[in-house]
Coordinates of C-alpha atoms in Angstrom, one line a residue:
Y1 CA 28.8 -4.1 1.7
R2 CA 25.5 -4.8 3.2
P3 CA 24.6 -7.2 0.6
S4 CA 27.4 -9.8 0.8
M5 CA 27.9 -9.1 4.5
Q6 CA 24.2 -10.3 4.8
R7 CA 24.5 -13.5 1.9
V8 CA 27.7 -14.5 4.3
M9 CA 26.0 -14.4 7.2
L10 CA 22.8 -16.3 6.7
Q11 CA 24.6 -19.1 4.2
N12 CA 26.3 -20.6 8.0
C13 CA 23.0 -19.7 9.8
A14 CA 20.1 -22.4 9.8
P15 CA 17.1 -21.0 8.7
S16 CA 15.4 -21.5 12.6
V17 CA 18.0 -19.3 13.8
R18 CA 18.3 -16.3 10.7
V19 CA 16.3 -14.1 12.6
H20 CA 18.4 -13.8 15.7
A21 CA 21.6 -14.0 12.9
Q22 CA 20.1 -10.8 11.5
A23 CA 19.1 -9.0 15.2
L24 CA 22.8 -9.8 16.3
Q25 CA 24.3 -8.4 13.5
R26 CA 22.8 -5.1 13.7
V27 CA 23.4 -5.0 17.4
A28 CA 27.2 -5.5 16.0
V29 CA 26.8 -2.9 13.4
N30 CA 25.4 -0.5 15.3
L31 CA 27.7 -1.0 17.9
G32 CA 30.4 0.3 16.0
F33 CA 28.3 2.9 14.3
A34 CA 27.8 4.3 18.0
M35 CA 31.3 4.1 19.0
G36 CA 32.5 5.4 15.9
G37 CA 30.1 8.6 16.2
L38 CA 31.8 9.3 19.3
V39 CA 35.4 9.0 18.7
G40 CA 34.9 10.2 15.1
G41 CA 32.9 13.6 16.8
W42 CA 35.4 14.2 18.9
F43 CA 38.6 13.7 16.1
A44 CA 37.0 16.1 14.0
E45 CA 37.3 18.7 16.8
F46 CA 40.7 18.4 16.6
D47 CA 41.2 17.4 12.8
Y48 CA 39.5 15.4 10.1
R49 CA 42.5 13.9 8.6
Y50 CA 42.0 11.9 12.4
V51 CA 38.9 10.5 11.0
F52 CA 39.9 9.0 7.9
L53 CA 42.8 8.0 9.5
A54 CA 40.9 5.5 12.2
D55 CA 38.4 4.5 9.5
A56 CA 41.7 3.0 7.3
I57 CA 43.0 1.5 10.8
T58 CA 39.4 -0.7 11.3
A59 CA 39.0 -1.3 7.8
V60 CA 42.2 -3.1 7.4
G61 CA 41.6 -4.7 11.0
A62 CA 37.9 -5.8 9.9
A63 CA 39.5 -7.1 6.2
I64 CA 41.9 -9.3 8.4
F65 CA 39.5 -11.0 10.9
L66 CA 36.8 -11.7 8.1
R67 CA 39.8 -13.5 6.5
W68 CA 39.8 -15.5 9.7
A69 CA 36.6 -15.9 10.0
L70 CA 35.1 -17.1 7.0
R71 CA 37.6 -19.7 6.9
R72 CA 37.0 -20.9 9.9
A73 CA 33.2 -21.2 9.2
D74 CA 33.9 -22.7 5.8
E75 CA 35.9 -25.2 7.6
L76 CA 32.7 -25.9 9.9
T77 CA 30.3 -26.0 7.2
T78 CA 29.8 -29.6 6.6
D79 CA 26.5 -29.1 4.4
S80 CA 27.5 -28.8 0.9
F81 CA 23.7 -29.0 -0.6
V82 CA 23.3 -26.3 -2.7
P83 CA 19.4 -26.4 -3.7
V84 CA 19.0 -26.4 -7.8
I85 CA 16.1 -23.1 -8.5
P86 CA 14.8 -23.6 -11.7
V87 CA 15.4 -20.2 -13.8
A88 CA 11.3 -19.3 -13.7
Q89 CA 11.3 -18.7 -10.1
R90 CA 15.0 -16.8 -9.9
W91 CA 13.4 -14.0 -12.6
P92 CA 11.4 -11.9 -9.4
Y93 CA 10.7 -9.1 -12.0
F94 CA 7.2 -10.7 -12.7
D95 CA 6.6 -11.5 -9.1
G96 CA 3.7 -9.1 -8.4
P97 CA 3.8 -8.9 -4.7
F98 CA 7.2 -9.0 -4.3
M99 CA 7.8 -6.1 -6.7
T100 CA 5.0 -4.0 -4.5
F101 CA 7.3 -5.0 -1.3
M102 CA 10.3 -3.6 -3.4
L103 CA 9.2 -0.3 -3.8
A104 CA 7.9 0.0 -0.5
C105 CA 11.1 -0.8 0.7
L106 CA 12.8 1.7 -1.9
M107 CA 10.8 4.7 -0.6
L108 CA 11.4 4.3 2.9
S109 CA 15.3 3.7 2.0
I110 CA 15.1 7.2 0.5
I111 CA 13.3 8.7 3.4
Y112 CA 15.8 6.5 5.5
A113 CA 19.1 7.0 3.8
Q114 CA 19.0 10.7 4.7
S115 CA 20.9 10.0 8.2
E116 CA 23.5 8.9 6.6
S117 CA 23.4 11.8 4.2
T118 CA 22.1 15.2 4.1
M119 CA 21.3 15.0 7.8
T120 CA 24.5 15.9 9.0
N121 CA 24.8 18.6 6.8
Y122 CA 21.1 20.0 7.9
L123 CA 22.2 19.2 11.7
R124 CA 25.5 21.4 10.8
E125 CA 23.5 24.0 9.3
Y126 CA 20.1 24.9 10.2
Y127 CA 20.7 23.6 14.0
A128 CA 24.0 24.8 14.5
L129 CA 25.0 21.9 15.9
S130 CA 29.1 21.3 16.6
P131 CA 30.6 17.4 15.0
K132 CA 30.5 16.7 18.7
W133 CA 26.7 16.9 19.3
I134 CA 26.3 15.4 15.5
G135 CA 28.3 12.8 16.7
A136 CA 26.4 11.8 19.6
C137 CA 23.0 11.7 17.6
F138 CA 24.6 8.9 15.8
A139 CA 26.1 7.4 18.9
L140 CA 22.4 7.1 20.3
N141 CA 20.9 5.9 17.0
G142 CA 23.6 2.9 17.7
F143 CA 23.7 2.9 21.3
M144 CA 19.4 2.3 21.2
V145 CA 19.5 -0.2 18.6
A146 CA 22.4 -2.2 20.3
V147 CA 20.6 -2.1 23.7
L148 CA 17.1 -2.7 22.0
Q149 CA 16.8 -4.6 18.9
I150 CA 17.5 -7.8 20.3
P151 CA 14.5 -7.8 23.4
I152 CA 12.3 -6.2 20.8
T153 CA 13.1 -8.9 17.9
V154 CA 12.3 -11.1 20.8
R155 CA 9.2 -9.8 21.3
T156 CA 7.9 -8.9 17.9
E157 CA 9.4 -12.4 16.2
Y158 CA 5.9 -13.9 16.3
W159 CA 3.9 -10.7 15.3
P160 CA 2.1 -10.3 12.1
P161 CA 4.8 -9.2 10.0
R162 CA 2.5 -6.8 7.7
R163 CA 1.5 -5.3 10.6
T164 CA 4.5 -4.6 12.1
M165 CA 6.5 -3.2 9.2
M166 CA 3.7 -0.7 8.5
A167 CA 4.2 0.1 12.5
G168 CA 8.0 0.4 12.3
A169 CA 8.0 2.7 8.8
A170 CA 5.5 5.1 9.9
I171 CA 7.4 5.7 13.3
L172 CA 10.8 6.1 11.2
T173 CA 8.9 8.4 9.0
F174 CA 7.5 10.3 12.2
G175 CA 10.6 10.6 13.4
F176 CA 12.1 12.6 10.7
A177 CA 9.0 14.3 9.6
I178 CA 9.4 16.6 13.5
L179 CA 13.2 17.2 12.4
P180 CA 12.6 20.7 11.0
I181 CA 10.7 22.1 14.0
G182 CA 13.9 22.7 16.0
A183 CA 15.3 24.4 13.0
G184 CA 16.9 27.7 14.5
F185 CA 16.2 26.5 17.8
A186 CA 19.1 27.8 20.5
E187 CA 20.9 25.7 22.5
P188 CA 20.0 23.1 24.5
A189 CA 16.8 22.9 22.9
S190 CA 18.2 22.0 19.4
I191 CA 20.3 19.6 21.0
A192 CA 17.5 18.0 22.7
M193 CA 15.0 17.8 19.3
A194 CA 18.2 16.4 17.4
L195 CA 17.9 13.5 20.0
L196 CA 14.8 13.5 19.9
S197 CA 14.2 12.8 16.5
T198 CA 17.0 10.5 16.6
A199 CA 15.4 8.4 19.2
V200 CA 12.2 8.7 17.4
Y201 CA 13.8 7.3 14.1
T202 CA 15.8 4.8 15.7
A203 CA 12.7 3.3 17.4
G204 CA 11.3 2.5 14.3
E205 CA 14.2 1.2 12.5
M206 CA 14.2 -1.8 15.3
P207 CA 10.5 -3.4 14.5

């Protein structure tokens, strides 16, 4: 969903407000992420079928809303000019700096993707956390982004982009690197360590 969502969002925003628009989009997504983590963890304690039922209902609701919102955006858009970009400038694979940046993004994404894939299994098998506490970790991630993303964006908007990205990548990586420390801890130490790791890597994803 991310490429199409980013495309639709940015094409309806002036370049001067795109940074703030992306920050607001992250806040909205992570509010849903936080609520989904809490509600999903609670549903999973009873029956996993409720998780999928709730997911289906919210997905249909989102599709209906987007249908209305995009039609409304088209009505409000008056500038239909689309610049013509030469074919040579549209081919990115010979752009060295851009491909280097993409490689860095790929490596960082491999690390971050663990939060949406193997991390759940890891917390269940090595931390012995229940679905309720695993959901609480995801909720902490979402609520931190919802509360802190806008202030951090405003604060770092004019910082040097390269240093800002390097600092964020280092903090995010450190957050995942400390996760094995808590493996085998008894509660409540294991819960505290899982929440600490989540808080650190979340701090790294916001700059």
